[in-house]
PDB file of C-alpha atoms in Angstrom:
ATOM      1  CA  UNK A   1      18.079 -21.568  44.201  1.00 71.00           C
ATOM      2  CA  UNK A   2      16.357 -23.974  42.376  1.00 82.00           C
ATOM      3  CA  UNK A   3      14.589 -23.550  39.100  1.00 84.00           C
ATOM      4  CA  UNK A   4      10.954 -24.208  39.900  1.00 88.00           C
ATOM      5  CA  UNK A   5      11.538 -22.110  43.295  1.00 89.00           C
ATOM      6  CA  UNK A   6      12.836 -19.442  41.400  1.00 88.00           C
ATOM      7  CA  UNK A   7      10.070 -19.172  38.940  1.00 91.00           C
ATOM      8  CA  UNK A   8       6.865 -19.523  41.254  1.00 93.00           C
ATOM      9  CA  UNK A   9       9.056 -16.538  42.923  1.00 93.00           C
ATOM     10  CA  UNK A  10       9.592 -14.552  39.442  1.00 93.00           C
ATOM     11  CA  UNK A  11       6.074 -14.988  37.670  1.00 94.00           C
ATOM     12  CA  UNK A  12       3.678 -13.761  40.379  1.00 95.00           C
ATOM     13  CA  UNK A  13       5.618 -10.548  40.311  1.00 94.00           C
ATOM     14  CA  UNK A  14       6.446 -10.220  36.848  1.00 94.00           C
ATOM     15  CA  UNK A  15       2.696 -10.997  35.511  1.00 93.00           C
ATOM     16  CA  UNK A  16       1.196  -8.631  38.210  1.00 93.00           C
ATOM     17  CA  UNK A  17       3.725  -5.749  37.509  1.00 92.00           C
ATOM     18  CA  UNK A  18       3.728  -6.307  33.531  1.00 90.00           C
ATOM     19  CA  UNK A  19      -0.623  -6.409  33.790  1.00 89.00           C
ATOM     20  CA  UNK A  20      -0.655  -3.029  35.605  1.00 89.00           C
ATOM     21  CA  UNK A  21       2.038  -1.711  33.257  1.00 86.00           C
ATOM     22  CA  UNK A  22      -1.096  -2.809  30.586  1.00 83.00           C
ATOM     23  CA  UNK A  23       1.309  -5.150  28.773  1.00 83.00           C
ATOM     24  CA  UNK A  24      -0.540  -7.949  27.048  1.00 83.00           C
ATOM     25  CA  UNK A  25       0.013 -11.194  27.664  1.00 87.00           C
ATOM     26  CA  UNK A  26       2.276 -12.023  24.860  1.00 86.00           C
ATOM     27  CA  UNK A  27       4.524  -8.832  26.296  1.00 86.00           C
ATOM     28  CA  UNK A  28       4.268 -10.198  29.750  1.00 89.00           C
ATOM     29  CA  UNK A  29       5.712 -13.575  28.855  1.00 91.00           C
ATOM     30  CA  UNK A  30       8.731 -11.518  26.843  1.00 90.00           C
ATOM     31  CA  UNK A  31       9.199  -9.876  30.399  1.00 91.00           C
ATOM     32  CA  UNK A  32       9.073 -12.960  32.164  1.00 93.00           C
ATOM     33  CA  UNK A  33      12.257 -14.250  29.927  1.00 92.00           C
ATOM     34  CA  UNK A  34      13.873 -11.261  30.088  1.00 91.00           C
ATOM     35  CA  UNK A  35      13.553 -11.050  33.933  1.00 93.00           C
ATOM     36  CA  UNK A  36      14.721 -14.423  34.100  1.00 92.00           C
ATOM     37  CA  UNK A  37      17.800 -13.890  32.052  1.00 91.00           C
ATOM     38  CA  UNK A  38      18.530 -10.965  34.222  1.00 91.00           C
ATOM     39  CA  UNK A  39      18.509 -12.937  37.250  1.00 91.00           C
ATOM     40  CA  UNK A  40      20.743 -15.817  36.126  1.00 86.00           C
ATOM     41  CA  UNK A  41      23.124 -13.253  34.719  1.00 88.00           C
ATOM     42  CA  UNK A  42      23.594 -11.431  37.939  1.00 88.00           C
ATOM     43  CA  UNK A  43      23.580 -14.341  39.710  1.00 82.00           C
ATOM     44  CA  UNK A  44      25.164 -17.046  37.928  1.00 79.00           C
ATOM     45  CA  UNK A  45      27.200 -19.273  39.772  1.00 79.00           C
ATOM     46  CA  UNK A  46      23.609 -20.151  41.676  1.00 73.00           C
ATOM     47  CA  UNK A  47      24.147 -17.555  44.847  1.00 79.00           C
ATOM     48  CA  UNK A  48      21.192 -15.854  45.432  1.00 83.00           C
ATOM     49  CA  UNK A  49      20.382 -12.077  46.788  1.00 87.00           C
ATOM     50  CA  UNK A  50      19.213 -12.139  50.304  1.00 88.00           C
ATOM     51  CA  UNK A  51      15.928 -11.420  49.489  1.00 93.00           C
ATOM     52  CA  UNK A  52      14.873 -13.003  46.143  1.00 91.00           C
ATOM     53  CA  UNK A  53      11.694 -11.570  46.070  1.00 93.00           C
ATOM     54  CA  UNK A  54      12.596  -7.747  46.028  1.00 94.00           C
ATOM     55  CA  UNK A  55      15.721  -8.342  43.247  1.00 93.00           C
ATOM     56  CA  UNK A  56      12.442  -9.461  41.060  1.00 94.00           C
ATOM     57  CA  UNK A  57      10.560  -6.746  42.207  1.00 94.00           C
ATOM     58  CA  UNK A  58      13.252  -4.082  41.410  1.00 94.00           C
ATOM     59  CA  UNK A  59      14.603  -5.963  38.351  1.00 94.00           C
ATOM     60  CA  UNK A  60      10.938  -6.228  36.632  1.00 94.00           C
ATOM     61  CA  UNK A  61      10.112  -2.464  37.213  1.00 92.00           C
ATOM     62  CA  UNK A  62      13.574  -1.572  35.767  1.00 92.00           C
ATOM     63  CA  UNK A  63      12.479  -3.715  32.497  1.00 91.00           C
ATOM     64  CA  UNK A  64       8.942  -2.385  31.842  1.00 89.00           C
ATOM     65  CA  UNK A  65      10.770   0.946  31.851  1.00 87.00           C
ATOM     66  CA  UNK A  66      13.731   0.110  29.433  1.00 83.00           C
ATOM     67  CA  UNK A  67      10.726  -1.019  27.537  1.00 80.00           C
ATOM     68  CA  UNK A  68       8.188   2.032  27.329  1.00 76.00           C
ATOM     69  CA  UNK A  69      11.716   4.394  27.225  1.00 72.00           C
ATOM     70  CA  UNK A  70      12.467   1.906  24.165  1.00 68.00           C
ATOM     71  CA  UNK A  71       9.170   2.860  22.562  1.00 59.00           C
ATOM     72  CA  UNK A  72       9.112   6.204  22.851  1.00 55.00           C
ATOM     73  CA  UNK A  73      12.833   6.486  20.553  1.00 52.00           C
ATOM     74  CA  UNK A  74      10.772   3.987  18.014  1.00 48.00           C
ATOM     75  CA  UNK A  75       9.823   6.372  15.172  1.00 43.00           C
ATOM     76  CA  UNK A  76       6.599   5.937  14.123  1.00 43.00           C
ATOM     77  CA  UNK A  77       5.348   3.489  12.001  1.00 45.00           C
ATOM     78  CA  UNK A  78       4.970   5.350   8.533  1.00 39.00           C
ATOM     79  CA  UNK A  79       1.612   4.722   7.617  1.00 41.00           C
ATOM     80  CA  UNK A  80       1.853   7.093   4.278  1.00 42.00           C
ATOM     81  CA  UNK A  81       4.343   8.364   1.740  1.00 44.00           C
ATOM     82  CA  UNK A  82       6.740  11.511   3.171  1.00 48.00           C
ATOM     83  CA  UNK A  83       7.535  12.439   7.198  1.00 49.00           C
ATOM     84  CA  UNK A  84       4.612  14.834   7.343  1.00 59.00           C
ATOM     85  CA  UNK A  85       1.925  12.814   7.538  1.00 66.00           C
ATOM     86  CA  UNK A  86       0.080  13.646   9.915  1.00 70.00           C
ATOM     87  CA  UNK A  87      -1.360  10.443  11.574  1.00 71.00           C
ATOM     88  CA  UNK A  88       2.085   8.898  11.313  1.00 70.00           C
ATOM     89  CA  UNK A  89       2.814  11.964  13.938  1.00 70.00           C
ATOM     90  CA  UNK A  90      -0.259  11.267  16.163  1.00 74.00           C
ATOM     91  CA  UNK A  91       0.586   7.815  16.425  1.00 69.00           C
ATOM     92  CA  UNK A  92       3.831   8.814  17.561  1.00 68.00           C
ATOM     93  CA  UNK A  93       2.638  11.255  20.057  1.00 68.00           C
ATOM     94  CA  UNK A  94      -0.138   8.584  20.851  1.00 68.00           C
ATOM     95  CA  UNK A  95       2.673   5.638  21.692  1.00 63.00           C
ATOM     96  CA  UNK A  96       4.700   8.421  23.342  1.00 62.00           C
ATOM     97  CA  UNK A  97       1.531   8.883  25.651  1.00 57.00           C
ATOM     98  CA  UNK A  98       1.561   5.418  26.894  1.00 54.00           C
ATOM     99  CA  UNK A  99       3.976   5.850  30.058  1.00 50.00           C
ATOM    100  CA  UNK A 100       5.490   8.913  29.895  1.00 49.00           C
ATOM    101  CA  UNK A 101       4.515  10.371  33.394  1.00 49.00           C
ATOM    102  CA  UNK A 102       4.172  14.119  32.080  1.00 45.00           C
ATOM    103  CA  UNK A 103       2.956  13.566  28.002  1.00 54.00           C
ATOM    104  CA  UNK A 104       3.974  15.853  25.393  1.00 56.00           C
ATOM    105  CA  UNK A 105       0.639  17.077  24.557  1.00 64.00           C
ATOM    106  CA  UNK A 106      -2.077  17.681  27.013  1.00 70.00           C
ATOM    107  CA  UNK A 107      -5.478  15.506  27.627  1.00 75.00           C
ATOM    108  CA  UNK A 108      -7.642  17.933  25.648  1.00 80.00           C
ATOM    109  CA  UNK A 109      -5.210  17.737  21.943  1.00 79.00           C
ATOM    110  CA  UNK A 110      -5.753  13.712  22.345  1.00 80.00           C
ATOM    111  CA  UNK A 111      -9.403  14.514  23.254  1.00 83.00           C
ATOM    112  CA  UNK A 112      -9.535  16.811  19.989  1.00 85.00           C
ATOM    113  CA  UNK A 113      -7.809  14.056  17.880  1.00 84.00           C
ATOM    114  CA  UNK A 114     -10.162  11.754  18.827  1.00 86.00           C
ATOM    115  CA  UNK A 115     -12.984  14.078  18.289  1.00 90.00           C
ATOM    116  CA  UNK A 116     -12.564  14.042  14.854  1.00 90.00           C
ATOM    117  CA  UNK A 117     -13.677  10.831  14.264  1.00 90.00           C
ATOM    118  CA  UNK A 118     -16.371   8.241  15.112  1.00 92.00           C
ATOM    119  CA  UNK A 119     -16.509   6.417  18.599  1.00 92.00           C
ATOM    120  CA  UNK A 120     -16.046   3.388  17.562  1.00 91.00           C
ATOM    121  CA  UNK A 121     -13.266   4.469  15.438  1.00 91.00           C
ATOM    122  CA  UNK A 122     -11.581   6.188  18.129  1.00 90.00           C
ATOM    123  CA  UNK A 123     -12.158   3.713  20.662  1.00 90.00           C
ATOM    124  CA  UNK A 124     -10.224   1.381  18.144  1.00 89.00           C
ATOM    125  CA  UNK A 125      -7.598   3.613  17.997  1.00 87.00           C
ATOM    126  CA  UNK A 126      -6.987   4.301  21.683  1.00 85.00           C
ATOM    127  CA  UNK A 127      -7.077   0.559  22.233  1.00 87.00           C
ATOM    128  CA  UNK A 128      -4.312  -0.112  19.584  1.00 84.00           C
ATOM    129  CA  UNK A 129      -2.243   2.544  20.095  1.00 79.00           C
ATOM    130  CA  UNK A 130      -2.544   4.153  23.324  1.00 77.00           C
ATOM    131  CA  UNK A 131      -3.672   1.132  25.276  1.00 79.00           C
ATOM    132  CA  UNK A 132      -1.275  -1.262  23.177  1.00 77.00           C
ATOM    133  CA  UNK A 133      -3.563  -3.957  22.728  1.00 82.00           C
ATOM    134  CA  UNK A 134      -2.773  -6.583  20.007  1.00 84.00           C
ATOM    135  CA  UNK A 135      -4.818  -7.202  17.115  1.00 85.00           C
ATOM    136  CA  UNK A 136      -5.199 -10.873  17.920  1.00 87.00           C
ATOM    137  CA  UNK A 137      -6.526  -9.562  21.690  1.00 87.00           C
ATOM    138  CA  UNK A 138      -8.782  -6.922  20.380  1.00 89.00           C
ATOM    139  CA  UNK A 139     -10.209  -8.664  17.641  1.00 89.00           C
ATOM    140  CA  UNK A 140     -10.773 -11.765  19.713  1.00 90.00           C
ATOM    141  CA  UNK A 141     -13.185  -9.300  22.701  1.00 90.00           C
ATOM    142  CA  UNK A 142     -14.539  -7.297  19.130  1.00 88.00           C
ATOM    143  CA  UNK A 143     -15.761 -11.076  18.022  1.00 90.00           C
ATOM    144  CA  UNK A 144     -14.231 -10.351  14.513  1.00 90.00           C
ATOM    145  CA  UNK A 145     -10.616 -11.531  12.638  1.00 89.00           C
ATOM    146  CA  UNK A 146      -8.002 -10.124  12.620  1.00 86.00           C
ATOM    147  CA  UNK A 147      -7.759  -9.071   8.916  1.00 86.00           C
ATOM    148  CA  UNK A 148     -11.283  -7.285   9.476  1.00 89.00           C
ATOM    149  CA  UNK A 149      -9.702  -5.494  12.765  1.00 88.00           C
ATOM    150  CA  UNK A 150      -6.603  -4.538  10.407  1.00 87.00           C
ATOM    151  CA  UNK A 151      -9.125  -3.573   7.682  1.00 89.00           C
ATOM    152  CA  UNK A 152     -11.293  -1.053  10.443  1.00 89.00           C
ATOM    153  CA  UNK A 153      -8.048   0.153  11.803  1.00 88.00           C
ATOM    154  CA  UNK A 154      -6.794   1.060   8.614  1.00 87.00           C
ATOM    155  CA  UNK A 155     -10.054   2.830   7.415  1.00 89.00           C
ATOM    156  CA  UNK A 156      -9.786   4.985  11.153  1.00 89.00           C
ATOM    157  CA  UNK A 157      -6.343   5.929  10.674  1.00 86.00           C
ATOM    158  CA  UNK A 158      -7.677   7.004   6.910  1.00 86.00           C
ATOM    159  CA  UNK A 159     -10.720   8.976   8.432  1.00 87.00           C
ATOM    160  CA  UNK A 160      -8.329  10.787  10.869  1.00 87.00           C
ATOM    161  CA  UNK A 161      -5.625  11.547   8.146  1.00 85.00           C
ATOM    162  CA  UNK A 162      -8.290  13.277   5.672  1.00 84.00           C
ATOM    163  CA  UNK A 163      -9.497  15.243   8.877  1.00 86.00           C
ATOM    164  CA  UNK A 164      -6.387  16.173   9.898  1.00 83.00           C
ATOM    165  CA  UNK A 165      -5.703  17.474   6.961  1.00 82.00           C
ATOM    166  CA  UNK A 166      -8.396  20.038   7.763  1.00 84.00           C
ATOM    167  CA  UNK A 167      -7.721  20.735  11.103  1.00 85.00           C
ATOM    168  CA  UNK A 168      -3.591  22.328  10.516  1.00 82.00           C
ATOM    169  CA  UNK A 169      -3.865  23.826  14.355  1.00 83.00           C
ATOM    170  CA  UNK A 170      -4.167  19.829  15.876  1.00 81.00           C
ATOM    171  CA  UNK A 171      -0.915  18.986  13.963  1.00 80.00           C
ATOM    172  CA  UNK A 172       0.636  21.672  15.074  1.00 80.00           C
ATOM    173  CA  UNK A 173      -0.593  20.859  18.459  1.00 78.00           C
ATOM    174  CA  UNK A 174       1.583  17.635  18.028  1.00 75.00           C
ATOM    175  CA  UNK A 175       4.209  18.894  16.851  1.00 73.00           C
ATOM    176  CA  UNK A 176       4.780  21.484  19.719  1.00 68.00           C
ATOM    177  CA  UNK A 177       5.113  20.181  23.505  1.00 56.00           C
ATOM    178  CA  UNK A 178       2.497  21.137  25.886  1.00 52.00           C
ATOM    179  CA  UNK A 179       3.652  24.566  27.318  1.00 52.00           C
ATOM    180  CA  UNK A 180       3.290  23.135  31.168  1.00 49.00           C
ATOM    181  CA  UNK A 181       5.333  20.160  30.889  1.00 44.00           C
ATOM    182  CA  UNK A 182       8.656  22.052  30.420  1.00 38.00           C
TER     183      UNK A 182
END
């Protein structure tokens, strides 16, 4: 199969699959290598499967999962001094949220965590790190740099620390699986 063939094949599938996985675009074009590389390992000496279209298919699924099961073994970013703190553990339940088909906490703990501070804040914070949207992409639809984005997502991750520190039954809501998923 020839190279051009092969990618007017590949990126259809790979950019629709990667955009309702909610991948941004710099994530889709990683997946769009990756699938690539894939192919022309399993297929090296130029064969092709029978039906190209379905390897990519199958292939690209298989990759956006490796991916999200990738991210939930990340540990979290620490974003203070010491394991315990607690927004470094909702940002880690947050990520962990992304694609996991049955989350470890239910709706209403996010809901709760969320609660405690502003909209905007937590519409910030749901875009970052639930919705894994870049700075550079959020910043650019917010109309503002990215240093100011950094600077407002550092101030809501601040705002939900200090009220987390008040609230010891939501931390302990993250730190305990939701009793219906097991």
């Amino acid at each position: 199969m020839e190279k051009n063939e092969l990618v007017a094949i590949a990126r259809p599938i790979v950019w629709r699959r990667g955009y309702r996985a909610g991948l941004s675009i710099e994530d889709r074009q990683d997946l769009f290598q990756d699938v690539l590389m894939k192919y022309l390992q399993a297929w090296p000496d130029g064969d092709a499967p029978a039906n190209v279209a379905a390897w990519l298919e199958t292939a690209t699924s298989n990759a956006i999962v490796d991916r999200a099961r990738a991210d939930q073994r990340r540990p979290a970013d620490n974003f203070a001094e010491g394991e315990e703190d607690p927004v470094s553990l909702a940002m880690a339940v947050m990520r962990s949220t992304q694609f996991a088909s049955a989350p470890a906490v239910s709706r209403e703990v996010i809901d709760n965590l969320f609660a405690l501070v502003s909209a905007e804040e937590a519409h910030l914070l749901r875009r970052r790190y639930i919705h894994n949207d870049t700075a550079a992409e959020l910043a650019a639809e917010l109309g503002i740099s990215v240093a100011n984005l950094d600077q407002r997502t550092t101030r809501a991750k601040r705002g939900l620390r200090d009220a987390l520190t008040a609230r010891p039954d939501l931390v302990e809501a993250l730190r305990n699986p939701h009793p219906h998923v097991y």
